[in-house]
Amino acid sequence: MNRLGAYLTALTAVSSLIATPAAGPAFVDSIFLATHNSYSGNVDGAKGSIPYQLDHGVRFIELDVHDNDYAANHDYSIGHSSPGDLVDHAGNPSSNLLHDWLALISSWSSAHPTHAPLVVMLDLKDDLTDNANFAAGNLTALNAELQSSFGAQLLHPADYIGSPSVDSLRGRVLPLLSGDSGTRTEYKRDVGYRPAVAINSRGQIVEVHDSGAGGLWYWTGVLGSDGTVSWLRHGKYDTGISPAVALNDSGQLVEVHQSETASTLWYHVGQLGSDGEITWQASHQYDNGVTPTVAFTGSGSLVEVHRSQSSSQNWTWNGVLSSASVSWTGNAKTSSPLLTKSSASSGGRSITVYTAADGPTESQTLRYNTSSVTGGRIRYQQTAFDEFQAGDSATLQQGALFYASTATDSSFIVSARQSGHVVRGWDFDSASDATTPLANYPASNTPWASWYQSLTAGAVQ
């Protein structure tokens, strides 16, 4: 090789090094300033306002969240034991509404696009599983609020791949659910009995099931080109058992079910909206019997087959759908079997629903299969990460990135750090709480104390 060739080779090597800088520390190996009950500012502890905390390097914000008065406010509220409790409004929003606090954090993040990854933890102080639908503030509504507040800044769990560096996550917001364990568990999986499903040629899906305790619940979703279902809305629509559902290409649906306490058969008409929500009409009794099934035979025509409550004889009805009701005619005995209700096909698309354990989850975990997905969970979209705390179930531990305990539970913190998890220790209010390795997020009420600043001198900002 001549001198010019050697020079060009060396120059190329140097240029490559310049163009590909070191990735920097891994996220899971890094320490960040973190506050406990961040909203309480100087009312409880000495933290300052949320903007002050962020300006001075805090990269973990905790908001305690309640669903009190959600119907009136169309929003959740901030506070410790109740909305407004221990909330410091100095330099913070004047209201207790979650939207206003998330907007504050989002605005700061947008103005500081190179900030280290920012975890926004919602400590759920109330059980959200009894919020019957989106309008009542269930977890779909919480997801929607996170998405609308942070948009492209959000890092969803599915986007957390491998062991990313801190620098690769700069400017991103990682939402994290903590608090009520029942709510956190439902976020990861749903359970039910006797699931049924319908799909139309547009790929819209309606699933219905009973709770095993008298409640009737629905999920709606859309089948993607990759075979995965994006589950959009979830809610309770009635009481009863053994539901079935039919759906046409206009988004009209007819649901049938059996009474929980008697062998009476009932139906609902509904309209599926573009957002995945169902507008339900009132229920009407149409017969007596058990295990009803239903299907569209045309855009507005239906067939229903059920079993007698007193024998193995099947019976059938023909139906014509109007905007809010069905006209049933032609009731007669039939040798036809019950219609398939756990599988559905339309326009070359198909889906099957069933219940089965998924690792540590219950045997009644709601699952689905499509042409390219086997065993998917019917559950809320995973917009947020779900925290695993000391003493939680194996279901919450499965696949969890974020672990947490009181700051004094040193054995839990050390073990979780050594196993590659991102760990929070809350009420980290003494230098004696320090462990080796230190919790990634030593969440303190006094982050500006000299001992804390010294301990976290190498924290990433």
CSV table of C-alpha atoms in Angstrom, one decimal:
chain,number,residue,atom,x,y,z
A,1,MET,CA,0.0,0.0,0.0
A,2,ASN,CA,1.4,3.4,-0.9
A,3,ARG,CA,1.6,6.4,1.4
A,4,LEU,CA,-1.6,7.9,0.0
A,5,GLY,CA,-3.5,4.7,0.5
A,6,ALA,CA,-2.3,4.3,4.1
A,7,TYR,CA,-3.2,7.9,4.8
A,8,LEU,CA,-6.8,7.5,3.4
A,9,THR,CA,-7.2,4.2,5.4
A,10,ALA,CA,-6.2,5.9,8.6
A,11,LEU,CA,-8.4,8.9,7.9
A,12,THR,CA,-11.4,6.7,7.3
A,13,ALA,CA,-10.8,4.9,10.6
A,14,VAL,CA,-10.6,8.2,12.5
A,15,SER,CA,-13.7,9.5,10.7
A,16,SER,CA,-15.6,6.3,11.7
A,17,LEU,CA,-14.7,6.8,15.3
A,18,ILE,CA,-15.8,10.4,15.2
A,19,ALA,CA,-19.1,9.5,13.5
A,20,THR,CA,-19.9,6.7,15.9
A,21,PRO,CA,-19.4,8.0,19.5
A,22,ALA,CA,-19.6,5.7,22.5
A,23,ALA,CA,-23.2,4.8,23.4
A,24,GLY,CA,-22.7,5.9,27.0
A,25,PRO,CA,-23.9,4.3,30.2
A,26,ALA,CA,-26.8,1.8,30.0
A,27,PHE,CA,-30.1,2.9,31.4
A,28,VAL,CA,-30.3,0.0,33.8
A,29,ASP,CA,-26.8,0.8,35.3
A,30,SER,CA,-27.4,4.5,35.8
A,31,ILE,CA,-28.4,6.6,38.9
A,32,PHE,CA,-30.9,9.4,38.7
A,33,LEU,CA,-32.2,12.0,41.1
A,34,ALA,CA,-35.7,11.0,42.2
A,35,THR,CA,-38.3,12.5,44.6
A,36,HIS,CA,-41.0,10.9,46.7
A,37,ASN,CA,-44.5,12.4,46.5
A,38,SER,CA,-43.1,15.0,44.1
A,39,TYR,CA,-46.3,17.0,44.0
A,40,SER,CA,-46.0,17.8,47.8
A,41,GLY,CA,-43.1,20.2,47.2
A,42,ASN,CA,-42.3,21.9,50.4
A,43,VAL,CA,-45.6,21.0,52.1
A,44,ASP,CA,-44.2,17.5,52.9
A,45,GLY,CA,-40.4,17.5,52.8
A,46,ALA,CA,-38.2,20.0,51.0
A,47,LYS,CA,-38.4,19.4,47.2
A,48,GLY,CA,-39.7,22.6,45.6
A,49,SER,CA,-42.1,22.7,42.7
A,50,ILE,CA,-42.1,20.2,39.9
A,51,PRO,CA,-40.3,22.7,37.5
A,52,TYR,CA,-37.7,23.4,40.2
A,53,GLN,CA,-37.1,19.7,40.7
A,54,LEU,CA,-36.7,19.1,36.9
A,55,ASP,CA,-34.5,22.1,36.4
A,56,HIS,CA,-32.2,20.8,39.1
A,57,GLY,CA,-31.8,17.3,37.7
A,58,VAL,CA,-34.7,15.2,39.1
A,59,ARG,CA,-35.6,12.6,36.5
A,60,PHE,CA,-38.3,10.6,38.4
A,61,ILE,CA,-41.5,12.4,39.3
A,62,GLU,CA,-44.2,10.7,41.4
A,63,LEU,CA,-47.9,11.8,41.3
A,64,ASP,CA,-50.4,10.1,43.6
A,65,VAL,CA,-53.7,9.7,41.7
A,66,HIS,CA,-57.3,9.3,42.8
A,67,ASP,CA,-60.4,8.6,40.7
A,68,ASN,CA,-62.8,10.6,43.1
A,69,ASP,CA,-65.3,12.7,41.1
A,70,TYR,CA,-64.0,11.4,37.8
A,71,ALA,CA,-67.5,11.6,36.3
A,72,ALA,CA,-67.8,15.2,37.2
A,73,ASN,CA,-64.2,16.3,36.3
A,74,HIS,CA,-63.6,13.8,33.5
A,75,ASP,CA,-60.2,13.5,35.0
A,76,TYR,CA,-58.3,12.0,37.9
A,77,SER,CA,-57.0,14.0,40.8
A,78,ILE,CA,-53.7,14.5,42.6
A,79,GLY,CA,-53.2,14.1,46.4
A,80,HIS,CA,-51.9,11.8,49.0
A,81,SER,CA,-54.7,10.3,51.1
A,82,SER,CA,-57.3,12.2,49.1
A,83,PRO,CA,-57.5,14.8,46.3
A,84,GLY,CA,-55.6,17.9,47.3
A,85,ASP,CA,-54.0,16.3,50.4
A,86,LEU,CA,-50.4,17.4,50.9
A,87,VAL,CA,-50.4,19.1,47.5
A,88,ASP,CA,-48.1,22.1,47.1
A,89,HIS,CA,-49.5,24.5,44.5
A,90,ALA,CA,-46.6,27.0,44.7
A,91,GLY,CA,-45.0,26.9,41.3
A,92,ASN,CA,-47.3,24.0,40.3
A,93,PRO,CA,-50.8,23.9,38.7
A,94,SER,CA,-53.5,25.6,40.8
A,95,SER,CA,-55.8,22.7,40.3
A,96,ASN,CA,-55.5,19.1,41.5
A,97,LEU,CA,-56.4,17.6,38.1
A,98,LEU,CA,-54.0,15.1,36.6
A,99,HIS,CA,-54.2,16.6,33.1
A,100,ASP,CA,-52.8,19.9,34.4
A,101,TRP,CA,-49.9,18.3,36.1
A,102,LEU,CA,-49.0,16.1,33.2
A,103,ALA,CA,-49.2,19.2,30.9
A,104,LEU,CA,-46.7,20.9,33.1
A,105,ILE,CA,-44.2,18.0,32.9
A,106,SER,CA,-44.8,17.7,29.2
A,107,SER,CA,-44.1,21.3,28.6
A,108,TRP,CA,-40.8,21.1,30.5
A,109,SER,CA,-39.8,18.0,28.6
A,110,SER,CA,-40.5,19.7,25.2
A,111,ALA,CA,-38.4,22.7,26.3
A,112,HIS,CA,-35.5,20.4,27.3
A,113,PRO,CA,-35.4,17.8,24.5
A,114,THR,CA,-32.0,16.4,25.5
A,115,HIS,CA,-32.9,15.6,29.1
A,116,ALA,CA,-32.1,12.1,30.4
A,117,PRO,CA,-35.1,9.7,30.3
A,118,LEU,CA,-37.8,11.0,32.6
A,119,VAL,CA,-40.0,8.5,34.5
A,120,VAL,CA,-43.4,9.8,35.4
A,121,MET,CA,-44.9,7.5,38.0
A,122,LEU,CA,-48.6,7.4,38.8
A,123,ASP,CA,-49.2,5.9,42.2
A,124,LEU,CA,-52.8,4.7,41.9
A,125,LYS,CA,-54.3,5.3,45.3
A,126,ASP,CA,-57.8,4.0,44.2
A,127,ASP,CA,-58.9,0.7,42.6
A,128,LEU,CA,-59.6,1.5,39.0
A,129,THR,CA,-61.0,-2.0,38.2
A,130,ASP,CA,-64.4,-1.0,39.4
A,131,ASN,CA,-64.6,1.9,36.9
A,132,ALA,CA,-67.0,0.3,34.5
A,133,ASN,CA,-65.9,1.9,31.2
A,134,PHE,CA,-63.9,4.7,29.5
A,135,ALA,CA,-66.4,7.4,30.6
A,136,ALA,CA,-66.0,6.2,34.2
A,137,GLY,CA,-62.2,6.5,34.1
A,138,ASN,CA,-61.0,2.9,33.6
A,139,LEU,CA,-57.4,2.2,32.4
A,140,THR,CA,-58.3,2.9,28.8
A,141,ALA,CA,-59.0,6.5,29.9
A,142,LEU,CA,-55.8,6.6,31.8
A,143,ASN,CA,-53.9,5.4,28.7
A,144,ALA,CA,-55.6,8.0,26.6
A,145,GLU,CA,-54.6,10.8,29.0
A,146,LEU,CA,-51.0,9.7,29.0
A,147,GLN,CA,-50.9,9.6,25.2
A,148,SER,CA,-52.6,12.9,24.8
A,149,SER,CA,-50.3,14.6,27.3
A,150,PHE,CA,-47.0,13.3,26.0
A,151,GLY,CA,-47.6,12.1,22.4
A,152,ALA,CA,-44.3,11.3,20.7
A,153,GLN,CA,-42.4,11.9,23.9
A,154,LEU,CA,-43.8,8.6,25.3
A,155,LEU,CA,-41.6,5.5,25.4
A,156,HIS,CA,-44.0,2.5,25.4
A,157,PRO,CA,-42.8,-0.7,26.9
A,158,ALA,CA,-42.8,-2.3,23.4
A,159,ASP,CA,-40.2,0.3,22.4
A,160,TYR,CA,-37.8,-0.6,25.2
A,161,ILE,CA,-35.6,-3.1,23.4
A,162,GLY,CA,-32.5,-4.8,24.6
A,163,SER,CA,-30.4,-2.7,27.1
A,164,PRO,CA,-30.6,0.8,25.7
A,165,SER,CA,-28.2,3.5,26.7
A,166,VAL,CA,-29.3,6.7,28.6
A,167,ASP,CA,-28.3,8.8,25.5
A,168,SER,CA,-30.6,6.7,23.2
A,169,LEU,CA,-33.5,7.5,25.5
A,170,ARG,CA,-32.9,11.3,25.9
A,171,GLY,CA,-36.0,13.4,25.5
A,172,ARG,CA,-38.3,10.5,26.2
A,173,VAL,CA,-40.9,10.1,29.0
A,174,LEU,CA,-41.5,6.7,30.5
A,175,PRO,CA,-44.9,6.4,32.2
A,176,LEU,CA,-45.0,4.0,35.1
A,177,LEU,CA,-47.9,2.5,37.1
A,178,SER,CA,-47.6,1.9,40.8
A,179,GLY,CA,-50.0,1.7,43.7
A,180,ASP,CA,-53.1,-0.4,43.8
A,181,SER,CA,-52.0,-4.0,43.0
A,182,GLY,CA,-55.3,-5.1,41.6
A,183,THR,CA,-55.3,-2.3,39.1
A,184,ARG,CA,-51.7,-3.0,38.1
A,185,THR,CA,-52.5,-6.7,37.7
A,186,GLU,CA,-55.6,-6.0,35.5
A,187,TYR,CA,-53.4,-3.7,33.3
A,188,LYS,CA,-51.2,-6.8,32.5
A,189,ARG,CA,-54.1,-9.3,31.9
A,190,ASP,CA,-57.8,-9.7,32.1
A,191,VAL,CA,-59.8,-12.7,33.3
A,192,GLY,CA,-63.2,-13.9,32.3
A,193,TYR,CA,-65.5,-16.9,31.6
A,194,ARG,CA,-67.1,-18.1,28.4
A,195,PRO,CA,-65.6,-15.6,25.9
A,196,ALA,CA,-67.3,-15.0,22.6
A,197,VAL,CA,-66.1,-12.9,19.6
A,198,ALA,CA,-67.2,-11.3,16.3
A,199,ILE,CA,-65.2,-9.7,13.5
A,200,ASN,CA,-66.3,-7.9,10.4
A,201,SER,CA,-64.5,-7.5,7.0
A,202,ARG,CA,-63.0,-4.2,8.2
A,203,GLY,CA,-61.1,-6.0,10.9
A,204,GLN,CA,-63.2,-4.5,13.7
A,205,ILE,CA,-63.6,-6.9,16.7
A,206,VAL,CA,-66.0,-7.2,19.6
A,207,GLU,CA,-65.4,-9.7,22.4
A,208,VAL,CA,-67.8,-10.4,25.2
A,209,HIS,CA,-67.5,-12.6,28.3
A,210,ASP,CA,-69.0,-13.0,31.8
A,211,SER,CA,-67.0,-12.3,34.9
A,212,GLY,CA,-68.0,-15.6,36.7
A,213,ALA,CA,-69.7,-13.4,39.3
A,214,GLY,CA,-72.7,-12.0,37.3
A,215,GLY,CA,-71.1,-9.2,35.3
A,216,LEU,CA,-71.0,-9.0,31.4
A,217,TRP,CA,-68.0,-7.2,29.9
A,218,TYR,CA,-66.8,-6.3,26.4
A,219,TRP,CA,-63.6,-5.6,24.7
A,220,THR,CA,-63.3,-3.9,21.2
A,221,GLY,CA,-60.3,-4.0,19.0
A,222,VAL,CA,-58.9,-3.8,15.5
A,223,LEU,CA,-57.0,-6.6,13.8
A,224,GLY,CA,-53.7,-5.3,12.3
A,225,SER,CA,-51.9,-6.5,9.2
A,226,ASP,CA,-49.4,-8.3,11.4
A,227,GLY,CA,-52.1,-10.4,13.1
A,228,THR,CA,-52.0,-8.5,16.4
A,229,VAL,CA,-55.1,-7.0,17.9
A,230,SER,CA,-55.1,-3.5,19.3
A,231,TRP,CA,-57.7,-3.6,22.0
A,232,LEU,CA,-59.3,-0.2,22.1
A,233,ARG,CA,-62.1,-0.1,24.7
A,234,HIS,CA,-63.3,-2.2,27.6
A,235,GLY,CA,-66.3,-2.0,29.8
A,236,LYS,CA,-69.2,-3.5,31.7
A,237,TYR,CA,-72.5,-3.5,29.8
A,238,ASP,CA,-75.0,-5.7,31.8
A,239,THR,CA,-75.4,-8.7,34.2
A,240,GLY,CA,-75.8,-12.3,33.1
A,241,ILE,CA,-73.8,-15.3,31.8
A,242,SER,CA,-72.8,-17.0,28.6
A,243,PRO,CA,-72.9,-14.1,26.2
A,244,ALA,CA,-72.5,-14.3,22.4
A,245,VAL,CA,-72.2,-11.5,19.8
A,246,ALA,CA,-72.6,-10.8,16.1
A,247,LEU,CA,-71.1,-7.8,14.2
A,248,ASN,CA,-71.8,-6.5,10.7
A,249,ASP,CA,-69.7,-4.3,8.4
A,250,SER,CA,-71.6,-1.2,9.5
A,251,GLY,CA,-70.4,-1.7,13.1
A,252,GLN,CA,-73.9,-2.7,14.2
A,253,LEU,CA,-73.9,-5.5,16.7
A,254,VAL,CA,-76.3,-7.8,18.5
A,255,GLU,CA,-75.4,-9.4,21.8
A,256,VAL,CA,-77.4,-12.3,23.4
A,257,HIS,CA,-77.0,-13.7,26.9
A,258,GLN,CA,-78.7,-15.8,29.6
A,259,SER,CA,-79.9,-14.3,32.9
A,260,GLU,CA,-77.6,-15.0,35.8
A,261,THR,CA,-80.5,-16.2,38.0
A,262,ALA,CA,-83.0,-17.7,35.6
A,263,SER,CA,-83.2,-19.4,32.3
A,264,THR,CA,-84.3,-16.3,30.4
A,265,LEU,CA,-82.6,-15.0,27.2
A,266,TRP,CA,-81.9,-11.4,26.6
A,267,TYR,CA,-80.4,-9.3,23.8
A,268,HIS,CA,-78.8,-5.9,23.2
A,269,VAL,CA,-78.3,-3.9,20.1
A,270,GLY,CA,-75.2,-1.8,19.9
A,271,GLN,CA,-73.3,0.5,17.6
A,272,LEU,CA,-69.5,0.3,17.4
A,273,GLY,CA,-67.9,3.7,17.0
A,274,SER,CA,-64.6,4.6,15.2
A,275,ASP,CA,-63.0,5.1,18.6
A,276,GLY,CA,-63.9,1.5,19.6
A,277,GLU,CA,-66.6,2.5,22.0
A,278,ILE,CA,-70.0,0.8,21.9
A,279,THR,CA,-73.3,2.7,22.2
A,280,TRP,CA,-75.6,0.1,23.9
A,281,GLN,CA,-79.3,0.1,23.6
A,282,ALA,CA,-81.5,-1.3,26.5
A,283,SER,CA,-81.8,-5.1,26.9
A,284,HIS,CA,-84.9,-7.0,26.0
A,285,GLN,CA,-86.0,-10.5,26.8
A,286,TYR,CA,-86.8,-12.6,23.7
A,287,ASP,CA,-87.2,-16.2,25.0
A,288,ASN,CA,-86.4,-18.7,27.7
A,289,GLY,CA,-83.5,-21.1,27.4
A,290,VAL,CA,-79.7,-21.5,27.9
A,291,THR,CA,-76.4,-21.0,26.0
A,292,PRO,CA,-77.6,-18.6,23.3
A,293,THR,CA,-75.6,-18.1,20.1
A,294,VAL,CA,-76.1,-15.5,17.3
A,295,ALA,CA,-74.8,-14.6,13.9
A,296,PHE,CA,-75.6,-12.2,11.0
A,297,THR,CA,-76.8,-13.9,7.8
A,298,GLY,CA,-76.9,-10.6,5.9
A,299,SER,CA,-76.3,-7.0,6.6
A,300,GLY,CA,-79.4,-6.8,8.8
A,301,SER,CA,-80.7,-10.3,9.1
A,302,LEU,CA,-79.8,-12.7,12.0
A,303,VAL,CA,-80.1,-16.2,13.2
A,304,GLU,CA,-80.1,-17.2,16.8
A,305,VAL,CA,-79.8,-20.8,18.2
A,306,HIS,CA,-80.0,-21.8,21.9
A,307,ARG,CA,-80.7,-24.8,23.9
A,308,SER,CA,-83.8,-25.6,25.9
A,309,GLN,CA,-83.6,-25.0,29.6
A,310,SER,CA,-85.2,-28.4,30.3
A,311,SER,CA,-83.7,-30.7,27.6
A,312,SER,CA,-81.0,-31.1,25.0
A,313,GLN,CA,-83.3,-29.7,22.3
A,314,ASN,CA,-82.0,-26.7,20.3
A,315,TRP,CA,-84.3,-23.9,19.3
A,316,THR,CA,-83.8,-21.2,16.7
A,317,TRP,CA,-85.1,-17.7,15.9
A,318,ASN,CA,-84.7,-15.5,12.8
A,319,GLY,CA,-84.2,-11.8,13.4
A,320,VAL,CA,-84.3,-8.5,11.5
A,321,LEU,CA,-82.2,-5.6,13.0
A,322,SER,CA,-83.5,-2.1,13.2
A,323,SER,CA,-81.6,0.8,14.6
A,324,ALA,CA,-82.4,-0.1,18.2
A,325,SER,CA,-84.1,-3.4,18.4
A,326,VAL,CA,-84.5,-6.8,16.7
A,327,SER,CA,-87.7,-8.3,15.4
A,328,TRP,CA,-87.6,-12.0,16.1
A,329,THR,CA,-89.8,-14.4,14.1
A,330,GLY,CA,-89.9,-18.1,13.1
A,331,ASN,CA,-89.2,-19.6,16.5
A,332,ALA,CA,-88.9,-23.4,16.1
A,333,LYS,CA,-87.1,-26.5,17.1
A,334,THR,CA,-83.9,-27.2,15.1
A,335,SER,CA,-81.5,-30.0,14.6
A,336,SER,CA,-78.7,-27.5,13.9
A,337,PRO,CA,-76.0,-27.2,16.5
A,338,LEU,CA,-75.3,-24.1,18.5
A,339,LEU,CA,-73.5,-21.5,16.4
A,340,THR,CA,-69.8,-21.1,16.9
A,341,LYS,CA,-69.2,-18.2,19.2
A,342,SER,CA,-65.5,-18.5,20.3
A,343,SER,CA,-64.2,-18.1,16.7
A,344,ALA,CA,-65.2,-15.7,13.9
A,345,SER,CA,-64.1,-15.0,10.3
A,346,SER,CA,-64.9,-12.2,7.8
A,347,GLY,CA,-63.3,-10.9,4.7
A,348,GLY,CA,-60.3,-13.3,5.0
A,349,ARG,CA,-59.7,-12.3,8.6
A,350,SER,CA,-60.2,-14.6,11.6
A,351,ILE,CA,-59.9,-14.7,15.3
A,352,THR,CA,-60.4,-17.2,18.1
A,353,VAL,CA,-60.8,-16.3,21.8
A,354,TYR,CA,-60.4,-18.6,24.8
A,355,THR,CA,-59.1,-18.7,28.4
A,356,ALA,CA,-55.8,-20.2,29.5
A,357,ALA,CA,-52.9,-19.4,31.9
A,358,ASP,CA,-50.0,-17.5,30.4
A,359,GLY,CA,-47.1,-18.4,32.6
A,360,PRO,CA,-48.1,-17.3,36.1
A,361,THR,CA,-51.5,-15.9,35.2
A,362,GLU,CA,-54.8,-17.5,36.1
A,363,SER,CA,-56.3,-20.2,34.0
A,364,GLN,CA,-59.2,-17.8,33.2
A,365,THR,CA,-56.8,-15.3,31.5
A,366,LEU,CA,-58.4,-14.0,28.3
A,367,ARG,CA,-56.3,-15.0,25.2
A,368,TYR,CA,-56.7,-14.8,21.4
A,369,ASN,CA,-55.3,-16.5,18.3
A,370,THR,CA,-55.2,-15.1,14.8
A,371,SER,CA,-53.5,-16.3,11.6
A,372,SER,CA,-50.1,-15.1,12.9
A,373,VAL,CA,-50.5,-14.7,16.7
A,374,THR,CA,-50.9,-17.5,19.1
A,375,GLY,CA,-51.8,-16.8,22.7
A,376,GLY,CA,-52.0,-13.0,22.7
A,377,ARG,CA,-53.5,-11.5,25.8
A,378,ILE,CA,-56.8,-9.6,25.6
A,379,ARG,CA,-55.8,-6.6,27.7
A,380,TYR,CA,-55.2,-2.9,27.8
A,381,GLN,CA,-52.7,-1.4,25.4
A,382,GLN,CA,-49.4,-1.3,27.3
A,383,THR,CA,-48.9,2.5,27.2
A,384,ALA,CA,-47.2,2.5,30.6
A,385,PHE,CA,-44.7,0.3,32.3
A,386,ASP,CA,-46.1,-1.7,35.3
A,387,GLU,CA,-44.1,-1.7,38.5
A,388,PHE,CA,-43.2,-4.8,40.5
A,389,GLN,CA,-43.0,-4.2,44.3
A,390,ALA,CA,-41.7,-6.4,47.1
A,391,GLY,CA,-44.4,-8.8,48.0
A,392,ASP,CA,-46.3,-8.6,44.7
A,393,SER,CA,-47.6,-11.6,42.7
A,394,ALA,CA,-45.7,-13.6,40.1
A,395,THR,CA,-48.0,-12.1,37.5
A,396,LEU,CA,-46.8,-8.6,38.3
A,397,GLN,CA,-43.2,-9.8,38.3
A,398,GLN,CA,-43.4,-11.4,34.9
A,399,GLY,CA,-41.5,-9.3,32.4
A,400,ALA,CA,-41.3,-6.3,34.8
A,401,LEU,CA,-38.4,-3.8,34.2
A,402,PHE,CA,-39.1,-1.5,37.1
A,403,TYR,CA,-38.9,-2.9,40.7
A,404,ALA,CA,-39.6,-1.0,43.9
A,405,SER,CA,-39.6,-1.2,47.7
A,406,THR,CA,-39.1,1.0,50.7
A,407,ALA,CA,-35.6,2.4,50.9
A,408,THR,CA,-34.9,0.3,54.0
A,409,ASP,CA,-35.4,-3.0,52.2
A,410,SER,CA,-31.8,-3.2,51.2
A,411,SER,CA,-31.8,-6.9,50.3
A,412,PHE,CA,-34.6,-6.5,47.8
A,413,ILE,CA,-32.9,-3.4,46.2
A,414,VAL,CA,-29.5,-5.1,45.9
A,415,SER,CA,-30.9,-8.3,44.5
A,416,ALA,CA,-33.1,-6.5,42.0
A,417,ARG,CA,-30.2,-4.3,40.9
A,418,GLN,CA,-27.9,-7.3,40.5
A,419,SER,CA,-30.5,-9.1,38.3
A,420,GLY,CA,-30.6,-6.2,35.9
A,421,HIS,CA,-33.7,-4.3,36.9
A,422,VAL,CA,-34.3,-0.6,37.3
A,423,VAL,CA,-35.0,-0.1,41.0
A,424,ARG,CA,-36.7,2.6,43.1
A,425,GLY,CA,-36.4,2.9,46.8
A,426,TRP,CA,-39.0,5.3,48.3
A,427,ASP,CA,-38.7,7.4,51.4
A,428,PHE,CA,-35.0,7.5,50.8
A,429,ASP,CA,-34.3,10.0,53.6
A,430,SER,CA,-31.1,9.0,55.2
A,431,ALA,CA,-27.6,8.3,54.0
A,432,SER,CA,-27.9,5.0,55.9
A,433,ASP,CA,-30.4,3.8,53.2
A,434,ALA,CA,-27.6,3.6,50.7
A,435,THR,CA,-26.9,0.2,49.2
A,436,THR,CA,-24.2,-1.2,46.9
A,437,PRO,CA,-25.2,-0.9,44.2
A,438,LEU,CA,-27.4,2.1,44.9
A,439,ALA,CA,-31.1,2.1,43.8
A,440,ASN,CA,-31.4,3.6,40.4
A,441,TYR,CA,-34.0,5.9,41.8
A,442,PRO,CA,-33.4,6.8,45.4
A,443,ALA,CA,-36.7,8.7,45.9
A,444,SER,CA,-36.2,11.3,48.6
A,445,ASN,CA,-38.3,13.9,50.3
A,446,THR,CA,-35.2,16.0,50.8
A,447,PRO,CA,-33.2,15.8,47.5
A,448,TRP,CA,-31.3,19.0,48.2
A,449,ALA,CA,-29.8,17.8,51.5
A,450,SER,CA,-26.0,17.7,51.3
A,451,TRP,CA,-25.8,14.0,52.1
A,452,TYR,CA,-28.2,13.2,49.2
A,453,GLN,CA,-26.4,15.4,46.8
A,454,SER,CA,-23.1,13.8,47.8
A,455,LEU,CA,-24.4,10.3,47.5
A,456,THR,CA,-25.9,11.0,44.0
A,457,ALA,CA,-23.0,13.2,42.7
A,458,GLY,CA,-22.7,11.0,39.6
A,459,ALA,CA,-26.4,11.0,38.8
A,460,VAL,CA,-27.3,11.4,35.1
A,461,GLN,CA,-29.1,14.5,34.0
